[in-house]
Amino acid sequence: MRMGELSVCKRIDKVGVSPTMKVAGEAKAMKARGEDVIDLSVGEPDFPTPQNIKDAAKRAIDEEHTKYTINAGTVELRKAIQQSLKRDYDLNYSLDEIIVSNGAKQSVYNTIMATVHVDDEVIIPAPYWVSYPQMVTLAHGTPVIVETTEETGFKLTPKQLSDAITPYTRAMILCNPSNPTGSAYTKEELEEIAEIMSKHHIFVIADEIYDKLVYDDFKFTSFPSLGEDTKRRTILINGVSKAYAMTGWRIGYTAAQKNVIDGINKLQSHSTSHASSISQQAAIEAFIGPQNAVTEMRNEFTKRRDFLHSELNKIEGISCLKPNGAFYLFPNVSKLFHHKSKVYKIENSFDFAMHLLKETKTAVVPGSAFGAEGYLRVSYANSMENLGRAVERFKKAVEMLS
Ligand SMILES: Cc1ncc(COP(=O)(O)O)c(C=O)c1O
């Protein structure tokens, strides 16, 4: 490289561009041209933020909550998080064991940056949320991807976990319920994981952003609630984005031992500082205000999941598990590979996603983006009407293949 030449550093060069970008970019361009695209690629609830939360934000502005706050988040907000963790999971965290960040994504990023040493191995079960491996790479750690299968409901087995552990393993990222599969671990499954982590002195980054979105009679278990030893080795991530339809408000949090929170606090103090003061006030209402909006959203998501799951399974060549959580289905479309449309040969999930988009104006995310070729991530955070229309489009896209 010539001196003075403007270029990005190696650290950034190593980070991949999201493979979802091409489909998403195309979908955006089609929408901009006024085409009737049904977007099932989105990772956010389609519901409005509940009125009581919006009102709290308006009050926050009128009451001058418009200045810098403490870097870790206001005492009131951390108290609200503390109370919600006690109410929901009987978890006890002190205020200096909680830090609020600008969305759970920043919580995960800061956690990884503050805890992963150079060359530490971090186990990430696949299918994974796209940002985890990239964040570990940015921290100069080594992502160790362990592929789960449909047979285990895309959940990591104790044997797979034990086999992946080496003397360099430092942590595992456990996304429960999972983005992209919607799978949720039972208490017994989590206990098996916790036991292995304890035996090998490995810590767990438990991303529980979808904790409130579980369906039927599935009972969600928060990882640190398994016991004191597990709590000590868990860095818990959560936030308001998914459960309270607040993706744009950018409030997430990390709860862990004080030394970890202190490290994250330092990092955050030299980058973004605290999250928006107005959003923080709104989040207090989300965490400890009335919770009925969550129940209503959950009921609606249940109906949509049941409908889409049953309809997709009726289409020849597509098969789909019924997950317990989040708002995604992860259908297997590999039987449709090696077929041809008029224009494309479908070789992989990206090809199928492009075919579906170009021919039927329906956007989904190819499984390859999540480290799982052969699948699609289909979000049901959309109206029943649109889901019905999308099913017809899926049928048409499959019929077009020979
Ligand atoms: C698994 C998972 N973790 C974290 C996040 C980030 O959430 P936020 O919007 O609060 O940054 C998302 C959002 O898509 C997610 O799916």
Tab-separated table of C-alpha atoms and ligand atoms in Angstrom:
chain	number	residue	atom	x	y	z
A	1	MET	CA	0.000	0.000	0.000
A	2	ARG	CA	1.295	3.459	-0.869
A	3	MET	CA	1.790	5.850	2.047
A	4	GLY	CA	-1.088	8.288	2.283
A	5	GLU	CA	-3.389	6.175	0.156
A	6	LEU	CA	-6.888	6.147	1.598
A	7	SER	CA	-7.971	2.599	2.362
A	8	VAL	CA	-9.797	0.655	5.037
A	9	CYS	CA	-7.752	-1.234	7.601
A	10	LYS	CA	-7.265	-5.021	7.674
A	11	ARG	CA	-9.632	-5.360	10.624
A	12	ILE	CA	-12.515	-4.082	8.494
A	13	ASP	CA	-11.349	-5.898	5.384
A	14	LYS	CA	-11.785	-9.187	7.238
A	15	VAL	CA	-15.470	-8.489	7.886
A	16	GLY	CA	-17.815	-9.888	5.253
A	17	VAL	CA	-20.601	-7.935	3.657
A	18	SER	CA	-23.941	-9.386	4.609
A	19	PRO	CA	-25.158	-11.817	1.930
A	20	THR	CA	-28.669	-10.638	2.701
A	21	MET	CA	-27.809	-7.271	1.216
A	22	LYS	CA	-28.278	-8.313	-2.387
A	23	VAL	CA	-31.817	-9.640	-1.926
A	24	ALA	CA	-32.713	-6.774	0.423
A	25	GLY	CA	-31.206	-4.227	-1.988
A	26	GLU	CA	-33.149	-5.666	-4.898
A	27	ALA	CA	-36.373	-5.708	-2.857
A	28	LYS	CA	-35.822	-2.064	-1.920
A	29	ALA	CA	-35.208	-1.067	-5.524
A	30	MET	CA	-38.394	-2.863	-6.623
A	31	LYS	CA	-40.413	-1.133	-3.893
A	32	ALA	CA	-38.950	2.218	-4.934
A	33	ARG	CA	-40.200	1.532	-8.474
A	34	GLY	CA	-43.672	1.157	-6.977
A	35	GLU	CA	-43.824	-2.639	-7.314
A	36	ASP	CA	-46.076	-4.563	-4.941
A	37	VAL	CA	-43.359	-6.353	-2.941
A	38	ILE	CA	-44.407	-8.424	0.094
A	39	ASP	CA	-41.470	-8.188	2.424
A	40	LEU	CA	-41.043	-11.276	4.594
A	41	SER	CA	-37.366	-10.562	5.127
A	42	VAL	CA	-37.844	-8.121	7.961
A	43	GLY	CA	-36.642	-8.677	11.517
A	44	GLU	CA	-39.038	-6.383	13.290
A	45	PRO	CA	-42.624	-6.553	14.543
A	46	ASP	CA	-45.082	-4.829	12.214
A	47	PHE	CA	-47.155	-3.582	15.187
A	48	PRO	CA	-46.948	0.024	16.332
A	49	THR	CA	-45.141	0.753	19.587
A	50	PRO	CA	-47.825	0.523	22.341
A	51	GLN	CA	-49.523	3.840	23.116
A	52	ASN	CA	-48.500	3.973	26.800
A	53	ILE	CA	-44.843	3.761	25.727
A	54	LYS	CA	-45.251	6.485	23.100
A	55	ASP	CA	-46.949	8.672	25.712
A	56	ALA	CA	-44.037	8.139	28.099
A	57	ALA	CA	-41.654	9.390	25.379
A	58	LYS	CA	-43.772	12.478	24.740
A	59	ARG	CA	-43.799	13.214	28.472
A	60	ALA	CA	-40.014	12.728	28.527
A	61	ILE	CA	-39.597	15.519	25.990
A	62	ASP	CA	-41.983	17.854	27.819
A	63	GLU	CA	-40.283	17.141	31.140
A	64	GLU	CA	-36.835	17.942	29.694
A	65	HIS	CA	-35.342	14.470	29.686
A	66	THR	CA	-33.327	15.768	26.786
A	67	LYS	CA	-29.787	16.012	28.137
A	68	TYR	CA	-26.881	13.639	28.687
A	69	THR	CA	-27.609	10.827	31.126
A	70	ILE	CA	-25.260	8.499	33.004
A	71	ASN	CA	-23.253	6.447	30.501
A	72	ALA	CA	-24.679	3.122	31.743
A	73	GLY	CA	-28.270	4.380	31.517
A	74	THR	CA	-30.368	6.252	34.076
A	75	VAL	CA	-30.810	4.793	37.539
A	76	GLU	CA	-34.586	4.697	36.914
A	77	LEU	CA	-34.194	2.640	33.753
A	78	ARG	CA	-31.725	0.230	35.301
A	79	LYS	CA	-34.104	-0.153	38.247
A	80	ALA	CA	-36.907	-0.958	35.788
A	81	ILE	CA	-34.726	-3.595	34.094
A	82	GLN	CA	-33.807	-4.978	37.505
A	83	GLN	CA	-37.498	-5.226	38.432
A	84	SER	CA	-38.474	-6.860	35.147
A	85	LEU	CA	-35.754	-9.507	35.525
A	86	LYS	CA	-36.962	-10.226	39.061
A	87	ARG	CA	-40.631	-10.307	37.974
A	88	ASP	CA	-40.085	-12.520	34.924
A	89	TYR	CA	-37.269	-14.865	35.992
A	90	ASP	CA	-36.648	-14.287	39.696
A	91	LEU	CA	-33.197	-12.963	38.750
A	92	ASN	CA	-31.334	-10.617	41.063
A	93	TYR	CA	-28.936	-8.136	39.509
A	94	SER	CA	-27.594	-5.031	41.245
A	95	LEU	CA	-27.669	-1.726	39.357
A	96	ASP	CA	-23.916	-1.860	38.681
A	97	GLU	CA	-24.433	-5.234	37.010
A	98	ILE	CA	-26.605	-3.673	34.274
A	99	ILE	CA	-25.651	-1.385	31.395
A	100	VAL	CA	-28.003	0.057	28.782
A	101	SER	CA	-26.782	0.433	25.189
A	102	ASN	CA	-28.061	1.712	21.853
A	103	GLY	CA	-29.999	-1.426	20.949
A	104	ALA	CA	-29.221	-5.043	21.778
A	105	LYS	CA	-26.917	-5.164	18.780
A	106	GLN	CA	-24.596	-2.721	20.495
A	107	SER	CA	-24.979	-4.717	23.723
A	108	VAL	CA	-23.712	-7.838	21.932
A	109	TYR	CA	-20.946	-5.928	20.148
A	110	ASN	CA	-19.694	-4.205	23.313
A	111	THR	CA	-19.836	-7.487	25.218
A	112	ILE	CA	-17.713	-9.265	22.636
A	113	MET	CA	-15.261	-6.364	22.370
A	114	ALA	CA	-14.906	-6.179	26.132
A	115	THR	CA	-14.464	-9.898	26.812
A	116	VAL	CA	-12.941	-11.747	23.839
A	117	HIS	CA	-9.134	-11.881	23.770
A	118	VAL	CA	-7.131	-12.122	20.552
A	119	ASP	CA	-7.412	-15.694	19.193
A	120	ASP	CA	-10.039	-16.776	21.730
A	121	GLU	CA	-12.444	-19.251	20.206
A	122	VAL	CA	-16.128	-18.424	20.477
A	123	ILE	CA	-18.602	-21.192	19.717
A	124	ILE	CA	-21.536	-20.073	17.598
A	125	PRO	CA	-24.251	-22.600	16.745
A	126	ALA	CA	-25.487	-22.318	13.145
A	127	PRO	CA	-27.939	-21.182	11.886
A	128	TYR	CA	-26.759	-18.008	13.611
A	129	TRP	CA	-27.722	-14.354	13.705
A	130	VAL	CA	-25.592	-12.832	10.946
A	131	SER	CA	-23.681	-10.386	13.129
A	132	TYR	CA	-22.203	-12.812	15.691
A	133	PRO	CA	-19.317	-14.225	13.633
A	134	GLN	CA	-18.469	-10.793	12.238
A	135	MET	CA	-18.369	-9.258	15.701
A	136	VAL	CA	-16.069	-11.997	16.994
A	137	THR	CA	-13.815	-11.432	13.966
A	138	LEU	CA	-13.751	-7.696	14.671
A	139	ALA	CA	-12.558	-8.514	18.201
A	140	HIS	CA	-9.740	-10.643	16.665
A	141	GLY	CA	-11.309	-13.764	18.119
A	142	THR	CA	-12.066	-16.928	16.157
A	143	PRO	CA	-15.699	-17.826	15.506
A	144	VAL	CA	-16.176	-21.605	15.751
A	145	ILE	CA	-19.331	-22.441	13.852
A	146	VAL	CA	-21.121	-25.608	14.912
A	147	GLU	CA	-23.829	-26.673	12.498
A	148	THR	CA	-27.068	-27.859	14.041
A	149	THR	CA	-29.617	-29.838	12.075
A	150	GLU	CA	-33.337	-29.961	11.511
A	151	GLU	CA	-33.402	-33.330	13.331
A	152	THR	CA	-32.590	-31.630	16.646
A	153	GLY	CA	-34.858	-28.673	15.878
A	154	PHE	CA	-31.731	-26.629	15.036
A	155	LYS	CA	-30.590	-26.893	18.637
A	156	LEU	CA	-27.047	-27.632	19.711
A	157	THR	CA	-26.691	-31.044	21.347
A	158	PRO	CA	-24.486	-31.582	24.417
A	159	LYS	CA	-22.227	-33.838	22.321
A	160	GLN	CA	-21.804	-31.219	19.609
A	161	LEU	CA	-20.917	-28.658	22.245
A	162	SER	CA	-18.424	-30.929	24.020
A	163	ASP	CA	-16.790	-31.849	20.711
A	164	ALA	CA	-16.373	-28.181	19.743
A	165	ILE	CA	-14.571	-27.217	22.949
A	166	THR	CA	-10.783	-26.805	22.776
A	167	PRO	CA	-8.266	-25.292	25.211
A	168	TYR	CA	-8.825	-21.987	23.359
A	169	THR	CA	-12.591	-21.885	23.807
A	170	ARG	CA	-13.608	-18.871	25.825
A	171	ALA	CA	-17.298	-18.398	25.193
A	172	MET	CA	-20.389	-19.544	23.422
A	173	ILE	CA	-23.157	-17.372	22.021
A	174	LEU	CA	-26.578	-18.794	22.712
A	175	CYS	CA	-29.436	-17.110	20.894
A	176	ASN	CA	-32.604	-18.360	22.534
A	177	PRO	CA	-35.245	-18.212	21.033
A	178	SER	CA	-33.262	-18.214	17.839
A	179	ASN	CA	-33.065	-15.771	15.032
A	180	PRO	CA	-33.279	-17.207	12.336
A	181	THR	CA	-34.983	-20.535	13.189
A	182	GLY	CA	-37.391	-19.584	15.977
A	183	SER	CA	-36.223	-22.638	17.948
A	184	ALA	CA	-36.286	-22.350	21.721
A	185	TYR	CA	-34.412	-24.546	24.218
A	186	THR	CA	-36.248	-26.289	27.053
A	187	LYS	CA	-35.030	-25.908	30.626
A	188	GLU	CA	-33.564	-29.427	30.543
A	189	GLU	CA	-31.632	-28.702	27.345
A	190	LEU	CA	-30.240	-25.504	28.851
A	191	GLU	CA	-29.211	-27.354	32.009
A	192	GLU	CA	-27.154	-29.782	29.932
A	193	ILE	CA	-25.413	-26.876	28.207
A	194	ALA	CA	-24.814	-25.104	31.526
A	195	GLU	CA	-23.209	-28.203	32.998
A	196	ILE	CA	-20.724	-28.459	30.132
A	197	MET	CA	-19.935	-24.759	30.320
A	198	SER	CA	-19.276	-25.034	34.026
A	199	LYS	CA	-17.038	-28.092	33.633
A	200	HIS	CA	-14.872	-26.286	31.066
A	201	HIS	CA	-15.022	-22.808	32.676
A	202	ILE	CA	-16.539	-21.233	29.584
A	203	PHE	CA	-18.856	-18.248	29.664
A	204	VAL	CA	-22.104	-17.840	27.769
A	205	ILE	CA	-23.363	-14.778	25.960
A	206	ALA	CA	-27.110	-15.411	26.228
A	207	ASP	CA	-28.970	-13.310	23.676
A	208	GLU	CA	-32.582	-13.476	24.868
A	209	ILE	CA	-34.024	-10.628	22.799
A	210	TYR	CA	-36.958	-12.872	21.744
A	211	ASP	CA	-37.694	-14.175	25.270
A	212	LYS	CA	-41.252	-12.859	25.398
A	213	LEU	CA	-42.161	-14.188	21.962
A	214	VAL	CA	-42.799	-17.849	22.708
A	215	TYR	CA	-45.994	-19.650	21.763
A	216	ASP	CA	-48.557	-22.203	22.889
A	217	ASP	CA	-47.634	-23.531	26.298
A	218	PHE	CA	-43.857	-23.331	25.816
A	219	LYS	CA	-42.222	-21.990	28.965
A	220	PHE	CA	-39.160	-19.849	28.330
A	221	THR	CA	-36.219	-20.298	30.706
A	222	SER	CA	-33.683	-17.515	31.028
A	223	PHE	CA	-30.174	-19.011	31.024
A	224	PRO	CA	-28.821	-17.230	34.139
A	225	SER	CA	-31.879	-18.334	36.122
A	226	LEU	CA	-30.526	-21.906	36.135
A	227	GLY	CA	-28.469	-21.262	39.263
A	228	GLU	CA	-25.776	-19.092	40.822
A	229	ASP	CA	-22.860	-20.781	39.054
A	230	THR	CA	-24.558	-20.424	35.664
A	231	LYS	CA	-25.514	-16.823	36.411
A	232	ARG	CA	-21.882	-16.021	37.221
A	233	ARG	CA	-20.739	-17.333	33.858
A	234	THR	CA	-23.546	-15.715	31.828
A	235	ILE	CA	-23.610	-12.366	30.097
A	236	LEU	CA	-27.282	-11.712	29.492
A	237	ILE	CA	-28.426	-9.574	26.571
A	238	ASN	CA	-31.952	-8.292	26.085
A	239	GLY	CA	-33.837	-5.155	25.142
A	240	VAL	CA	-37.116	-3.647	24.046
A	241	SER	CA	-36.897	-3.986	20.253
A	242	LYS	CA	-38.819	-7.189	19.651
A	243	ALA	CA	-41.160	-7.704	22.611
A	244	TYR	CA	-42.395	-4.105	22.676
A	245	ALA	CA	-42.205	-3.312	18.941
A	246	MET	CA	-39.532	-0.681	19.599
A	247	THR	CA	-36.826	-1.447	17.024
A	248	GLY	CA	-36.284	2.209	16.166
A	249	TRP	CA	-35.901	3.381	19.756
A	250	ARG	CA	-32.519	1.679	20.166
A	251	ILE	CA	-32.536	0.361	23.708
A	252	GLY	CA	-30.781	-2.859	24.667
A	253	TYR	CA	-29.016	-3.962	27.823
A	254	THR	CA	-26.362	-6.276	29.183
A	255	ALA	CA	-26.551	-7.830	32.655
A	256	ALA	CA	-23.502	-9.581	34.075
A	257	GLN	CA	-20.904	-9.459	36.849
A	258	LYS	CA	-19.736	-5.973	37.720
A	259	ASN	CA	-16.226	-6.322	36.237
A	260	VAL	CA	-17.685	-7.163	32.808
A	261	ILE	CA	-20.173	-4.296	33.009
A	262	ASP	CA	-17.354	-1.940	34.044
A	263	GLY	CA	-15.393	-2.987	30.939
A	264	ILE	CA	-18.385	-2.433	28.662
A	265	ASN	CA	-19.014	0.905	30.375
A	266	LYS	CA	-15.483	2.061	29.536
A	267	LEU	CA	-15.832	1.022	25.905
A	268	GLN	CA	-19.230	2.658	25.539
A	269	SER	CA	-18.047	5.861	27.245
A	270	HIS	CA	-15.464	6.306	24.492
A	271	SER	CA	-17.779	5.484	21.606
A	272	THR	CA	-21.494	6.279	21.660
A	273	SER	CA	-21.985	7.161	25.352
A	274	HIS	CA	-25.461	6.465	26.675
A	275	ALA	CA	-28.594	5.600	24.697
A	276	SER	CA	-31.105	8.340	23.828
A	277	SER	CA	-32.482	10.000	26.961
A	278	ILE	CA	-36.018	10.011	25.542
A	279	SER	CA	-35.900	6.356	24.548
A	280	GLN	CA	-34.642	5.506	28.016
A	281	GLN	CA	-37.719	7.098	29.582
A	282	ALA	CA	-39.961	5.209	27.152
A	283	ALA	CA	-38.194	1.935	27.952
A	284	ILE	CA	-39.013	2.328	31.666
A	285	GLU	CA	-42.685	2.201	30.696
A	286	ALA	CA	-42.024	-0.818	28.455
A	287	PHE	CA	-40.267	-2.821	31.167
A	288	ILE	CA	-42.536	-2.095	34.129
A	289	GLY	CA	-45.723	-0.622	32.648
A	290	PRO	CA	-48.742	-2.745	31.661
A	291	GLN	CA	-47.665	-5.842	29.716
A	292	ASN	CA	-50.963	-6.542	27.911
A	293	ALA	CA	-49.655	-5.307	24.527
A	294	VAL	CA	-47.030	-8.075	24.628
A	295	THR	CA	-49.756	-10.668	25.172
A	296	GLU	CA	-51.790	-9.253	22.282
A	297	MET	CA	-48.803	-9.338	19.916
A	298	ARG	CA	-47.951	-12.855	21.035
A	299	ASN	CA	-51.517	-14.029	20.326
A	300	GLU	CA	-51.436	-12.481	16.877
A	301	PHE	CA	-47.997	-13.977	16.118
A	302	THR	CA	-49.294	-17.402	17.175
A	303	LYS	CA	-52.125	-17.234	14.609
A	304	ARG	CA	-49.755	-16.113	11.867
A	305	ARG	CA	-47.171	-18.771	12.662
A	306	ASP	CA	-49.816	-21.517	12.622
A	307	PHE	CA	-51.238	-20.305	9.311
A	308	LEU	CA	-47.931	-19.863	7.495
A	309	HIS	CA	-46.478	-23.083	8.852
A	310	SER	CA	-49.460	-25.127	7.730
A	311	GLU	CA	-49.691	-23.467	4.288
A	312	LEU	CA	-45.972	-23.699	3.464
A	313	ASN	CA	-45.964	-27.383	4.370
A	314	LYS	CA	-48.723	-27.977	1.807
A	315	ILE	CA	-46.435	-26.859	-1.019
A	316	GLU	CA	-44.608	-29.717	-2.675
A	317	GLY	CA	-40.852	-29.409	-2.212
A	318	ILE	CA	-41.092	-27.259	0.920
A	319	SER	CA	-41.027	-28.626	4.450
A	320	CYS	CA	-40.986	-26.652	7.618
A	321	LEU	CA	-40.641	-27.253	11.371
A	322	LYS	CA	-43.003	-25.475	13.738
A	323	PRO	CA	-40.806	-23.394	16.020
A	324	ASN	CA	-41.724	-22.274	19.536
A	325	GLY	CA	-40.502	-18.712	19.384
A	326	ALA	CA	-39.461	-15.459	17.648
A	327	PHE	CA	-41.369	-14.559	14.462
A	328	TYR	CA	-39.576	-16.585	11.822
A	329	LEU	CA	-40.101	-19.860	10.018
A	330	PHE	CA	-37.100	-21.618	8.550
A	331	PRO	CA	-38.424	-23.854	5.758
A	332	ASN	CA	-36.262	-26.401	3.992
A	333	VAL	CA	-36.330	-25.707	0.246
A	334	SER	CA	-33.425	-27.926	-0.778
A	335	LYS	CA	-35.735	-30.276	-2.711
A	336	LEU	CA	-36.316	-27.406	-5.144
A	337	PHE	CA	-32.660	-27.078	-5.986
A	338	HIS	CA	-31.401	-28.193	-9.400
A	339	HIS	CA	-34.727	-27.162	-10.918
A	340	LYS	CA	-34.947	-24.435	-13.509
A	341	SER	CA	-37.167	-21.451	-14.050
A	342	LYS	CA	-37.339	-19.746	-17.438
A	343	VAL	CA	-34.476	-17.540	-16.378
A	344	TYR	CA	-32.575	-19.167	-13.526
A	345	LYS	CA	-31.176	-22.476	-12.492
A	346	ILE	CA	-31.904	-22.837	-8.804
A	347	GLU	CA	-28.761	-24.179	-7.157
A	348	ASN	CA	-29.054	-22.801	-3.645
A	349	SER	CA	-31.113	-20.756	-1.209
A	350	PHE	CA	-29.884	-17.467	-2.638
A	351	ASP	CA	-31.063	-18.475	-6.139
A	352	PHE	CA	-34.460	-19.485	-4.792
A	353	ALA	CA	-34.820	-16.248	-2.822
A	354	MET	CA	-33.960	-14.241	-5.964
A	355	HIS	CA	-36.381	-16.298	-8.067
A	356	LEU	CA	-39.149	-15.718	-5.511
A	357	LEU	CA	-38.412	-12.013	-5.464
A	358	LYS	CA	-38.017	-11.428	-9.195
A	359	GLU	CA	-40.906	-13.604	-10.326
A	360	THR	CA	-43.411	-13.122	-7.525
A	361	LYS	CA	-42.253	-9.985	-5.702
A	362	THR	CA	-41.834	-11.714	-2.346
A	363	ALA	CA	-38.731	-11.046	-0.262
A	364	VAL	CA	-37.228	-13.620	2.129
A	365	VAL	CA	-33.674	-14.169	3.370
A	366	PRO	CA	-31.618	-17.084	2.021
A	367	GLY	CA	-30.462	-19.534	4.703
A	368	SER	CA	-26.861	-19.167	3.530
A	369	ALA	CA	-26.837	-15.742	5.207
A	370	PHE	CA	-27.188	-17.552	8.529
A	371	GLY	CA	-24.726	-20.335	7.762
A	372	ALA	CA	-27.472	-22.810	6.755
A	373	GLU	CA	-27.684	-23.598	3.062
A	374	GLY	CA	-30.923	-25.260	1.944
A	375	TYR	CA	-33.269	-23.041	3.955
A	376	LEU	CA	-35.023	-19.683	3.882
A	377	ARG	CA	-35.836	-17.340	6.732
A	378	VAL	CA	-39.440	-16.253	6.367
A	379	SER	CA	-40.655	-13.600	8.775
A	380	TYR	CA	-44.309	-13.668	9.777
A	381	ALA	CA	-44.147	-10.154	11.193
A	382	ASN	CA	-46.649	-9.155	8.540
A	383	SER	CA	-50.441	-8.940	8.260
A	384	MET	CA	-52.536	-12.095	7.802
A	385	GLU	CA	-53.689	-10.661	4.508
A	386	ASN	CA	-50.134	-10.313	3.221
A	387	LEU	CA	-49.184	-13.758	4.518
A	388	GLY	CA	-52.120	-15.210	2.571
A	389	ARG	CA	-50.993	-13.442	-0.585
A	390	ALA	CA	-47.402	-14.518	0.032
A	391	VAL	CA	-48.430	-18.182	0.233
A	392	GLU	CA	-50.037	-17.883	-3.225
A	393	ARG	CA	-46.811	-16.351	-4.510
A	394	PHE	CA	-44.713	-19.156	-3.009
A	395	LYS	CA	-46.971	-21.674	-4.796
A	396	LYS	CA	-46.587	-19.802	-8.063
A	397	ALA	CA	-42.792	-19.609	-7.689
A	398	VAL	CA	-42.582	-23.371	-7.115
A	399	GLU	CA	-44.938	-24.107	-10.022
A	400	MET	CA	-42.680	-22.100	-12.319
A	401	LEU	CA	-39.830	-24.536	-11.752
A	402	SER	CA	-39.399	-27.511	-14.010
B	1	LIG	C1	-30.817	-12.318	17.812
B	1	LIG	C2	-30.787	-10.843	17.812
B	1	LIG	N1	-30.002	-10.216	18.693
B	1	LIG	C3	-29.940	-8.881	18.736
B	1	LIG	C4	-30.654	-8.103	17.848
B	1	LIG	C5	-30.510	-6.613	17.898
B	1	LIG	O1	-31.602	-5.969	18.422
B	1	LIG	P1	-31.663	-4.380	18.467
B	1	LIG	O2	-32.566	-3.966	17.368
B	1	LIG	O3	-32.198	-4.056	19.829
B	1	LIG	O4	-30.283	-3.857	18.277
B	1	LIG	C6	-31.476	-8.714	16.897
B	1	LIG	C7	-32.206	-7.905	15.913
B	1	LIG	O5	-32.506	-8.316	14.822
B	1	LIG	C8	-31.541	-10.125	16.885
B	1	LIG	O6	-32.332	-10.755	16.010
